[in-house]
Each structure stands twice: as structure tokens, then as C-alpha cells.
mmCIF file of C-alpha atoms in Angstrom:
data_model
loop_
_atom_site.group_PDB
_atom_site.id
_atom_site.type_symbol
_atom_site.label_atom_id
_atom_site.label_comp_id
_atom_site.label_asym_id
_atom_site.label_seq_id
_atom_site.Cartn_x
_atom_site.Cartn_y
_atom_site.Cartn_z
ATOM 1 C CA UNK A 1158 85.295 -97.971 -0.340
ATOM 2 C CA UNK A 1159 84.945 -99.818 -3.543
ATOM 3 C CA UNK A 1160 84.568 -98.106 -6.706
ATOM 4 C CA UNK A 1161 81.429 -99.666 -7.285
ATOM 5 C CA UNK A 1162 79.814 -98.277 -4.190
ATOM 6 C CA UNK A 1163 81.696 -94.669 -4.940
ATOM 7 C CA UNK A 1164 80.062 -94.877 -7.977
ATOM 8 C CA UNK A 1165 76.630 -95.439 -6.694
ATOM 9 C CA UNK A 1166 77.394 -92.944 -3.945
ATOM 10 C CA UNK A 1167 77.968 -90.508 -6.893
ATOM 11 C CA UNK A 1168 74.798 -91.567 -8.691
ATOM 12 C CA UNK A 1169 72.700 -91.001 -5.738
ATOM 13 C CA UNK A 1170 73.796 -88.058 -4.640
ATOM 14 C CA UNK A 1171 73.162 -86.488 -7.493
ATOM 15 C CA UNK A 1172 69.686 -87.928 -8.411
ATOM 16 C CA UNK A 1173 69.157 -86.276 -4.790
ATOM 17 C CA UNK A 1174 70.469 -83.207 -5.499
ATOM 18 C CA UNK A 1175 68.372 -82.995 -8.613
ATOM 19 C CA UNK A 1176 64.828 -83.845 -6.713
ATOM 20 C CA UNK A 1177 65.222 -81.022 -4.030
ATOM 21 C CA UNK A 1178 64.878 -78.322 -7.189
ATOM 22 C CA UNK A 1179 62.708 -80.618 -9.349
ATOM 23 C CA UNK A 1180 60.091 -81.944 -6.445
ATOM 24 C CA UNK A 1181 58.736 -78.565 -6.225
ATOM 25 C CA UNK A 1182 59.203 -78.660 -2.483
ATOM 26 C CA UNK A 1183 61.478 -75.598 -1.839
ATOM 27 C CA UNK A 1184 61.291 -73.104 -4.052
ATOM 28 C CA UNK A 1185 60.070 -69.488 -4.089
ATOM 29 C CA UNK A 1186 56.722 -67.908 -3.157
ATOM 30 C CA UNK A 1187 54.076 -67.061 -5.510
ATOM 31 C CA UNK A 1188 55.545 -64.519 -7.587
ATOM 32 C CA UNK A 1189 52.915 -60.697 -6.999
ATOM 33 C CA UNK A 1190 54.553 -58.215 -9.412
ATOM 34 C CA UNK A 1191 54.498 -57.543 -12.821
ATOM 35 C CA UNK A 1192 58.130 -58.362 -13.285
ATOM 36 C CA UNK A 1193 58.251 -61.416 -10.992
ATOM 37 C CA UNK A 1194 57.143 -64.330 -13.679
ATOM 38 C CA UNK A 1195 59.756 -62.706 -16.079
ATOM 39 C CA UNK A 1196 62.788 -63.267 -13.428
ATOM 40 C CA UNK A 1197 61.434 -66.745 -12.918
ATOM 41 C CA UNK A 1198 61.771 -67.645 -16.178
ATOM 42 C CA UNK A 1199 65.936 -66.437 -16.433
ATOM 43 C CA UNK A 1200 66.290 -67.825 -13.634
ATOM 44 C CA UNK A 1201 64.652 -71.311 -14.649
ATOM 45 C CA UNK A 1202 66.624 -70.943 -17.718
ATOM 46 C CA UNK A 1203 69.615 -70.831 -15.937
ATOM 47 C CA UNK A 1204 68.800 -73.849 -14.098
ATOM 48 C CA UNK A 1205 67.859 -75.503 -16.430
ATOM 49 C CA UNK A 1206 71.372 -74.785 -18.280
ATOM 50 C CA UNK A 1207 73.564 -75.339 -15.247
ATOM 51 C CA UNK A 1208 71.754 -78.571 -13.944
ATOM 52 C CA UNK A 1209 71.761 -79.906 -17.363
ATOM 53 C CA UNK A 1210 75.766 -79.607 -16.993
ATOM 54 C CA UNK A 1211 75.691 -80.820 -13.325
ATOM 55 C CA UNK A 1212 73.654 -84.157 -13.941
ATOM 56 C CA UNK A 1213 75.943 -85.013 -16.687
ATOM 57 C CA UNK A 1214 79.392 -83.955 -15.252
ATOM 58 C CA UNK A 1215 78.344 -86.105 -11.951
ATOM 59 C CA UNK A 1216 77.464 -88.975 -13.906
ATOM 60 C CA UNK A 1217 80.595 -89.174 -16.338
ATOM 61 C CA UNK A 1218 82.317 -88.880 -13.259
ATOM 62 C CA UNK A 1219 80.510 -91.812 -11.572
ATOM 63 C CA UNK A 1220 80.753 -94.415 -14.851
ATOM 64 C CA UNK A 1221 84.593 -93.020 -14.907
ATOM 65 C CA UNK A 1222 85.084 -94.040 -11.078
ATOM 66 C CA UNK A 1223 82.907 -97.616 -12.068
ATOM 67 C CA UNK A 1224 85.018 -97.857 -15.448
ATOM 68 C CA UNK A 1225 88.540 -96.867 -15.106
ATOM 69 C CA UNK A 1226 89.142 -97.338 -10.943
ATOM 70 C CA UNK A 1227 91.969 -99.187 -9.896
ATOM 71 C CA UNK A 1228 92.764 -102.672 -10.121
ATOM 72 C CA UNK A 1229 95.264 -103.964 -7.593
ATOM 73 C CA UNK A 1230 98.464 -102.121 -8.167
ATOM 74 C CA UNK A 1231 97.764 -100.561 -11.880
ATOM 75 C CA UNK A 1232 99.061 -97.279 -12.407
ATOM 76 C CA UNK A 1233 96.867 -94.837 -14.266
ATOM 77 C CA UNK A 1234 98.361 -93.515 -17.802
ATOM 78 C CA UNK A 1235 98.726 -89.746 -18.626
ATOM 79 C CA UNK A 1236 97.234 -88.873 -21.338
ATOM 80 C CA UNK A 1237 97.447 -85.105 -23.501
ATOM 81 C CA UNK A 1238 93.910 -85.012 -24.427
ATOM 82 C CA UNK A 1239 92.096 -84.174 -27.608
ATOM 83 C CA UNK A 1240 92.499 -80.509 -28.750
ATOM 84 C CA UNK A 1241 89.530 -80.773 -30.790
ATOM 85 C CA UNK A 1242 87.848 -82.451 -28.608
ATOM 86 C CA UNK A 1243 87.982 -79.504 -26.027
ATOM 87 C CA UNK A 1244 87.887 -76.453 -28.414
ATOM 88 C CA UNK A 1245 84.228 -78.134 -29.240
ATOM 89 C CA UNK A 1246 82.889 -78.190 -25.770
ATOM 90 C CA UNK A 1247 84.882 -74.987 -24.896
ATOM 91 C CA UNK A 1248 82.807 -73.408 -28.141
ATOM 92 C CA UNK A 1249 79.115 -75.129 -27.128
ATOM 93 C CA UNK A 1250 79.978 -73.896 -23.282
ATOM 94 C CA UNK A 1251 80.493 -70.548 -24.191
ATOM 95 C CA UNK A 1252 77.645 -70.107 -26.765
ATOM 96 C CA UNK A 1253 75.331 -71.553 -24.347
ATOM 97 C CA UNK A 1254 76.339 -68.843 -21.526
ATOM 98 C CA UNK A 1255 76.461 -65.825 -23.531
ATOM 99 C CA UNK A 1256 72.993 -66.843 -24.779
ATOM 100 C CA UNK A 1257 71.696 -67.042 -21.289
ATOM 101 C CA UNK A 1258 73.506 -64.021 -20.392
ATOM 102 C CA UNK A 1259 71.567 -61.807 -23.110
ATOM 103 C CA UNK A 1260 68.358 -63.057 -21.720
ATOM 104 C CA UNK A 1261 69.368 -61.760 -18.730
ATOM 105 C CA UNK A 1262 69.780 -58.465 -19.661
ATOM 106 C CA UNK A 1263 66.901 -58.475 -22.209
ATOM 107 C CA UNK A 1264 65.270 -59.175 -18.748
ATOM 108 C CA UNK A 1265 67.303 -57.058 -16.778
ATOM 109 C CA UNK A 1266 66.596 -53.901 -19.397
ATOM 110 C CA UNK A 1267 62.586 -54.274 -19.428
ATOM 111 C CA UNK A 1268 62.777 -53.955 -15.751
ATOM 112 C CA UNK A 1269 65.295 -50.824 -15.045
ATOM 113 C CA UNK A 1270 64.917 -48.941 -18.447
ATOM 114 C CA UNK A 1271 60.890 -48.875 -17.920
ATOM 115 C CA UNK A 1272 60.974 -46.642 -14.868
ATOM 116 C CA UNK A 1273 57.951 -44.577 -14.512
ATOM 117 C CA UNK A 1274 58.021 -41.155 -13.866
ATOM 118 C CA UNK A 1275 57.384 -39.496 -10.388
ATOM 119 C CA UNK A 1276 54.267 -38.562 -11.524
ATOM 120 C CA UNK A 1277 52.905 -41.655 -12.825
ATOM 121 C CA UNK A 1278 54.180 -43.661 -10.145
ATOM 122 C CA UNK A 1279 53.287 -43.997 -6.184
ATOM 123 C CA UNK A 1280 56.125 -42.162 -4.284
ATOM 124 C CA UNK A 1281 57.460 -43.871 -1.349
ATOM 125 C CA UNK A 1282 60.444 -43.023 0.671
ATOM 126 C CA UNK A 1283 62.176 -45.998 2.647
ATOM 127 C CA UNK A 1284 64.702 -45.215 5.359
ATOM 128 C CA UNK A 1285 66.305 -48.066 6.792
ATOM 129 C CA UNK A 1286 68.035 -48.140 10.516
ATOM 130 C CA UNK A 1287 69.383 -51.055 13.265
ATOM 131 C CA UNK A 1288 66.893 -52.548 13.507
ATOM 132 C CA UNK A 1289 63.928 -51.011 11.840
ATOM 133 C CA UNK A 1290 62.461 -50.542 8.343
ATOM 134 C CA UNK A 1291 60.667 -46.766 8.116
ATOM 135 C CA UNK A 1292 58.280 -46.279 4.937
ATOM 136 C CA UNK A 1293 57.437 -42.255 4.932
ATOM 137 C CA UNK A 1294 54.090 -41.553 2.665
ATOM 138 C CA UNK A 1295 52.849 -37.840 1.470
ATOM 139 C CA UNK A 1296 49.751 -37.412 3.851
ATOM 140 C CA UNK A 1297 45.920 -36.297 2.551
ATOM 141 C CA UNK A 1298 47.556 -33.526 0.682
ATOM 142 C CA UNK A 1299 49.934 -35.715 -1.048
ATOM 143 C CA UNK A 1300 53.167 -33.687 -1.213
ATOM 144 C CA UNK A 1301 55.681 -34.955 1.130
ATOM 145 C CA UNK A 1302 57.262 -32.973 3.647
ATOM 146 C CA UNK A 1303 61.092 -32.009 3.293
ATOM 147 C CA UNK A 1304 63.356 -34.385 5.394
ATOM 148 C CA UNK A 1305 67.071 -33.479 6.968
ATOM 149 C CA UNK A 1306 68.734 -35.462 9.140
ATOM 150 C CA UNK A 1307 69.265 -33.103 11.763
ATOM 151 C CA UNK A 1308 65.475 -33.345 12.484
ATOM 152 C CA UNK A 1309 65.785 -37.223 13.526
ATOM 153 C CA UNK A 1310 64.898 -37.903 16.538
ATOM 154 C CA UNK A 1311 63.550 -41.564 17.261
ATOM 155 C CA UNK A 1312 62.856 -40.143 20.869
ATOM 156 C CA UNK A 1313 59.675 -38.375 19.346
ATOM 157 C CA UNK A 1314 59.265 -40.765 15.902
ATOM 158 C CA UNK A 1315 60.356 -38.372 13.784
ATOM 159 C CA UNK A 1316 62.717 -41.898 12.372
ATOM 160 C CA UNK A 1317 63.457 -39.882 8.760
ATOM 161 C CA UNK A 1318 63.676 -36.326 9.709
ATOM 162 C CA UNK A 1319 61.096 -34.387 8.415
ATOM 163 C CA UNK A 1320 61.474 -30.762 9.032
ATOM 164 C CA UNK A 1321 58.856 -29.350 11.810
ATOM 165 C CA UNK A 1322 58.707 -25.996 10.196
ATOM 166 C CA UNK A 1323 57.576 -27.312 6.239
ATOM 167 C CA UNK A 1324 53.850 -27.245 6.175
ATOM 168 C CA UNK A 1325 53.763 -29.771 3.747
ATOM 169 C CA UNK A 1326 55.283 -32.395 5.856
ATOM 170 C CA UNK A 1327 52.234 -31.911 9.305
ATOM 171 C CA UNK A 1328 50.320 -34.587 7.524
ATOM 172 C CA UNK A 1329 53.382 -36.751 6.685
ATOM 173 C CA UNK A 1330 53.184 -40.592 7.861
ATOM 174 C CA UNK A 1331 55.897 -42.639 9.247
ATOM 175 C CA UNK A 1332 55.211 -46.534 9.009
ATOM 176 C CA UNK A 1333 57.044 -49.893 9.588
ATOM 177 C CA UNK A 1334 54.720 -50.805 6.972
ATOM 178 C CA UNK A 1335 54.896 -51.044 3.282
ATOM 179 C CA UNK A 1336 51.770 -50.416 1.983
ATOM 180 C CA UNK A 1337 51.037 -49.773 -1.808
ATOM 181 C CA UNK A 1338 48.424 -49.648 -4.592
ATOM 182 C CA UNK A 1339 47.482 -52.904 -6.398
ATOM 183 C CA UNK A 1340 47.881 -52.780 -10.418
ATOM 184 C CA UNK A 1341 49.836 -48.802 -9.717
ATOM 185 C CA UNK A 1342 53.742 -48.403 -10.361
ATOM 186 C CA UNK A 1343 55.283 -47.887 -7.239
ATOM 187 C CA UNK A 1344 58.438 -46.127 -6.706
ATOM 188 C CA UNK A 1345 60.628 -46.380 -3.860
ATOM 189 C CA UNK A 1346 63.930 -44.091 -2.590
ATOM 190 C CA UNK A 1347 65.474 -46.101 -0.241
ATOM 191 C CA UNK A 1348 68.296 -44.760 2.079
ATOM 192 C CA UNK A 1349 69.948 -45.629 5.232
ATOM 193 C CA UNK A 1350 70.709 -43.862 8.456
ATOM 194 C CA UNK A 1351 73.685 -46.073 9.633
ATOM 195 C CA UNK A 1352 75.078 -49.435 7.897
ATOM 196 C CA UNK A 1353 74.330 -51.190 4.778
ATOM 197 C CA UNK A 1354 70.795 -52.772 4.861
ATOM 198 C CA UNK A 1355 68.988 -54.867 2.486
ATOM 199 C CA UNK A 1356 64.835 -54.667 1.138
ATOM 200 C CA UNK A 1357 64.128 -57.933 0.434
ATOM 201 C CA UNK A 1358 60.424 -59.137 -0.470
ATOM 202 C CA UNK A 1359 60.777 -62.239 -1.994
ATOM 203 C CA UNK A 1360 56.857 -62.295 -3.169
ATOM 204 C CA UNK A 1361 57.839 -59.168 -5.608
ATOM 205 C CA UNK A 1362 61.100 -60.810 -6.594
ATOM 206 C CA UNK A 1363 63.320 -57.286 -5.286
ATOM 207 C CA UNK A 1364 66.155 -57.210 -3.532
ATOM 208 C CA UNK A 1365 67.788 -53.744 -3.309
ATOM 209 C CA UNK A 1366 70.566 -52.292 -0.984
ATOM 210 C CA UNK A 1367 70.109 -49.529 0.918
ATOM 211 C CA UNK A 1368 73.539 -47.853 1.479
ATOM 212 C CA UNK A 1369 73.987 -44.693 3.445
ATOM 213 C CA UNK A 1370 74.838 -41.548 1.477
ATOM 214 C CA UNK A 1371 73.095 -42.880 -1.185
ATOM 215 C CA UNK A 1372 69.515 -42.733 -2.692
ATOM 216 C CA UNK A 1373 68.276 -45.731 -4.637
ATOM 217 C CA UNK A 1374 65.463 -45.626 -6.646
ATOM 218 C CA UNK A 1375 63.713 -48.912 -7.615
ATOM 219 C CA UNK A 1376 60.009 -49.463 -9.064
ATOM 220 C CA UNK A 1377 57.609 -51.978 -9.185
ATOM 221 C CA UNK A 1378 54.013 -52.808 -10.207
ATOM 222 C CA UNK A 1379 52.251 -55.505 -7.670
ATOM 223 C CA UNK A 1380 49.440 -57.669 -8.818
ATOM 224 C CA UNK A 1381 47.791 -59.284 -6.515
ATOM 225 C CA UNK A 1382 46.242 -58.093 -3.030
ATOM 226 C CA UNK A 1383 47.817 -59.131 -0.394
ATOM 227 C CA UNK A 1384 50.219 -59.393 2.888
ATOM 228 C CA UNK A 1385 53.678 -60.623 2.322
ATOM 229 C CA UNK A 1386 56.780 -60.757 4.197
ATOM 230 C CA UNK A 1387 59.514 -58.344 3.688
ATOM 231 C CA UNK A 1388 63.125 -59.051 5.126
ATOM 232 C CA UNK A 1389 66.601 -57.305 5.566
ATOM 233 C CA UNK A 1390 68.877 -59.637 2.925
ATOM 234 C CA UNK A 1391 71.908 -57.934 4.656
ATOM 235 C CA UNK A 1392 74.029 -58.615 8.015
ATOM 236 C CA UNK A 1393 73.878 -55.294 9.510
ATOM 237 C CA UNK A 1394 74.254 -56.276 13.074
ATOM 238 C CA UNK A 1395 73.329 -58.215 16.443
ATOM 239 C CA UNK A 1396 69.610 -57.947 15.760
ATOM 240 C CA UNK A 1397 69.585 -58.651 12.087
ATOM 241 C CA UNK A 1398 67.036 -61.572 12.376
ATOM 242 C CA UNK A 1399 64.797 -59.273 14.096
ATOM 243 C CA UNK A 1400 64.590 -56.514 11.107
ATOM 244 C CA UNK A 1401 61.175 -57.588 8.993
ATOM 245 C CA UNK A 1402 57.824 -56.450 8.311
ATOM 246 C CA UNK A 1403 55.183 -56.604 5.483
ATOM 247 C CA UNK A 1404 53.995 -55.122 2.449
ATOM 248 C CA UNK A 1405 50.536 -54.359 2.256
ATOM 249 C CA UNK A 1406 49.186 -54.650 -1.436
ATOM 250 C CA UNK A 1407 45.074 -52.840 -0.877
ATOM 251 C CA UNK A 1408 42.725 -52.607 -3.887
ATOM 252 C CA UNK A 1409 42.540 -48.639 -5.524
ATOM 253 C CA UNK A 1410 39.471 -47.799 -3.396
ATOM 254 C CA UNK A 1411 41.050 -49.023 0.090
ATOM 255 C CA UNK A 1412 44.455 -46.996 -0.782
ATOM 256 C CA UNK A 1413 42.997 -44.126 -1.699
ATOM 257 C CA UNK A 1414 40.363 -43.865 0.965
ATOM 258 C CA UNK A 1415 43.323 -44.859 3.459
ATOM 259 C CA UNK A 1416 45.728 -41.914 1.934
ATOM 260 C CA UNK A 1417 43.145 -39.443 2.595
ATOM 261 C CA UNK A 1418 42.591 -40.239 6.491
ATOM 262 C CA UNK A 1419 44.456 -38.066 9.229
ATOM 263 C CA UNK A 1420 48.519 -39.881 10.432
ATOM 264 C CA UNK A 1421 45.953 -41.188 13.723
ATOM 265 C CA UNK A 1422 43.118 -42.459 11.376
ATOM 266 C CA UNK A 1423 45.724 -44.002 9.029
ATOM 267 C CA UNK A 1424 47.321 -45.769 11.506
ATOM 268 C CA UNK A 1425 44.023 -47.219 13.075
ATOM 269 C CA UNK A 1426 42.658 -48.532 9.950
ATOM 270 C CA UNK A 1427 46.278 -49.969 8.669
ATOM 271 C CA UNK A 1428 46.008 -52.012 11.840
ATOM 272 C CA UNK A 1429 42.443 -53.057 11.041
ATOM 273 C CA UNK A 1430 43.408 -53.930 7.206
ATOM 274 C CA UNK A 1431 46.361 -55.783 8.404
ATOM 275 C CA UNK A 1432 44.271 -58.254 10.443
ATOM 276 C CA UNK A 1433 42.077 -58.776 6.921
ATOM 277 C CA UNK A 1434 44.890 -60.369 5.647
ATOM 278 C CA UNK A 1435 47.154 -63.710 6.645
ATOM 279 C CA UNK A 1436 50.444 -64.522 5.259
ATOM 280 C CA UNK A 1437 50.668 -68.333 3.959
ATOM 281 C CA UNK A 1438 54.190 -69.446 3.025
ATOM 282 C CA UNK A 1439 53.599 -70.112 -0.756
ATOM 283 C CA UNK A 1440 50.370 -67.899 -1.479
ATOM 284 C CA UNK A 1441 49.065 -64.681 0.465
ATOM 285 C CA UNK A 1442 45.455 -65.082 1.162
ATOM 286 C CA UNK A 1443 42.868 -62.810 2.063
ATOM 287 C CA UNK A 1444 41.230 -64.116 5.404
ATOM 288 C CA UNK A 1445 38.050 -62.370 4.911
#
């Protein structure tokens, strides 16, 4: 190949490269929490830092391959370099990271040092098992039930194991579905009952482990109505792919009037306000 088409190769691969983020055309879904337009701005940042360094790497690199590529049989010359030269760029790269880097944790900080308290916030438990997310709410009387693990039994879909005997817990509800208050902190203890899983819901901008032995707490405020997708982010086994459900963001009113309805009742109106609402792949719309 001659240097000439090399270099155009170059050019054009990375004018491509550049497009796919720039066009708009895959990118991430409408951002519905509180926090989400303040991680799209680091991470736009970011890009903006890092592409700025890729563009202009790839196309020294091309007018280098288009300027200085062989001739015939001439041999390239070695050269030491410029010290100064290098300790400049070396100081501008650095400056430039550690910049973005505090932004990131300025970011980082308003998101995990802001917890809300338990009671300020929505309490939701999330147990996570091959291949199955489980989302265990407080009942009408709004004190969840104690949980052990010798009470699980899928058999009888008791999935997090609340204890038969705690009065507290007869009104309990277990879910595959994620279902919160709009404009309410929401907090969430995720566990897991076997390997490492993954909550992902890309419309909230969260992605937290769920590890077993463990008990993660994460929180989140989401601002828009809705039904978005939620995925596990983490290979735990054969059946991975098939491990996703939704979130279901209702207005006050609908939570609340849903949270005071019997396990059966709750269960037949979460399947009637799930068919209110259609998932679209950049925006969550309500259908009706």
C-alpha cells in the first residue's frame, strides 16, 4: 500500500470514528434521574478531552506516514528527541487529566455523600438470583418483614426469605418489578443469593454490583414517569441474556394508592399500570 493511500486510510478512519459519537446516532437513553444530566456532562467532558487527543494523534500520524514514508531504499534516522519539547506536553497532559479527574469526583461526591436517610427515602430491598431480579416492598403497613435465608424457598415464592412467623412481613410483596415514586429519593439494598450480579438501568444512569455477603446501598431520585428497561451488567451464567425487567416510575397518587392495596390487589393493578406504559429506545412514553 502506498503511503499516500495509508494516509488517507488513516484520515478516514478516523473522521469515521469521530461521526459514530458526534452523529448522535448511538448514544444513551434519555437520562430520568436527578443525577443522570450531571454524569452526562463528566462523561461528555471526558470525551470531549480524550477525542480531542485522538483526532489529533491520528492525524499527525497520517501527515507523518504522507510526509516522512519511505522513498526507495532510504533508511529512517534516529533521532533523541526534544526534552523540552516532551516535559511541555507531559505537563499540559497531566493538568488536563487531573482537572477532569476532580470533576469527577466533585460529581462523584454530590451523588454518594447526599444519601438520604431511611426515613426520608423509599426503602427497597433488591435480591438478585440466576436468573431473576426480586424487588421486596413493606406492604399497606409499611414496615418490612424480617428476612433470613433459611426461609427461601422459590418452591412457594418466598425468593428473599422473609420469616413466616414476623407479623410485619404477612403483607410483604415480592416483585420482578422495580417500581418507585416519581420526584421521592429512593433507596435500594441490593444483595445476592448466589454469584455476582449487576443492576443496570441505563435511563437512571446506575450501575451497581450486587455481591453475595454483602449489602449495598445506593439512592436515587427519578424524574420523569415512566417504564424503562433494567438489565444485569454482569456475566453470571448460561442465562445471563435472559435476566431483565423494568422500573416502573408512577406519579405520588398512583404509588401511594398502589402501596396501600393487599400483595393480590398490588399485583393486579401493577400488571394493569404496566400496560399504561411502552418502552421506546431513546424516550419512555406514556401510551395513554
Amino acid at each position: 500500500m502506498s503511503k499516500i493511500l495509508l494516509a488517507l486510510l488513516l484520515v478516514a478512519l478516523t473522521v469515521g470514528s469521530a461521526w459514530t459519537f458526534w452523529s448522535g446516532n448511538w448514544w444513551f437513553v434519555h437520562p430520568i434521574s436527578e443525577h443522570g444530566p450531571k454524569v452526562d456532562d463528566q462523561f461528555n467532558r471526558t470525551l470531549v478531552v480524550v477525542g480531542f487527543a485522538f483526532i489529533t494523534c491520528q492525524l499527525a500520524l497520517a501527515w507523518a506516514v504522507f510526509r516522512y514514508g519511505r522513498k526507495g531504499n532510504e533508511r529512517s534516522k534516529y533521532t533523541h528527541g526534544n526534552n523540552k519539547l516532551e516535559a511541555v506536553w507531559t505537563v499540559i497532559t497531566a493538568v488536563v487529566f487531573v482537572v477532569v479527574a476532580v470533576y469527577g469526583q466533585i460529581v462523584w461526591a454530590g451523588i454518594h455523600l447526599n444519601q438520604p436517610s431511611d426515613a426520608e427515602a423509599t426503602n427497597i430491598e433488591v435480591v438478585a438470583q440466576q436468573f431473576q431480579w426480586n424487588f421486596h416492598y413493606p406492604g399497606a403497613d409499611g414496615v418490612t418483614g424480617k428476612t433470613n435465608t433459611k426461609f427461601i424457598n422459590d418452591g412457594s415464592l418466598n425468593f428473599v426469605g422473609v420469616d413466616p412467623d414476623d407479623p410485619n412481613g404477612k403483607d410483604d410483596i415480592q416483585i420482578s418489578t422495580l417500581v418507585v415514586p416519581e420526584k421521592r429519593p429512593v433507596a435500594l439494598r441490593i444483595r445476592s443469593k448466589d454469584v455476582i450480579h449487576s443492576l443496570f438501568v441505563p435511563a437512571l444512569r446506575i450501575k451497581q454490583d450486587a455481591v453475595p455477603g454483602m449489602n449495598v446501598r445506593i439512592h436515587f431520585k427519578a424524574t420523569e414517569v415512566g417504564k424503562y428497561e433494567i438489565a444485569c451488567a454482569e456475566l453470571c451464567g448460561s442465562l445471563h441474556f435472559n435476566m431483565k425487567t423494568f422500573l416502573l416510575v408512577l406519579p405520588q397518587e398512583d404509588y401511594d394508592a398502589l402501596t396501600a392495596m393487599t400483595p393480590e390487589k398490588y399485583k393486579e393493578r401493577l400488571g394493569q399500570l404496566m400496560e399504561r406504559y411502552e418502552v421506546n429506545s431513546s424516550k419512555v412514553i406514556a401510551a395513554n
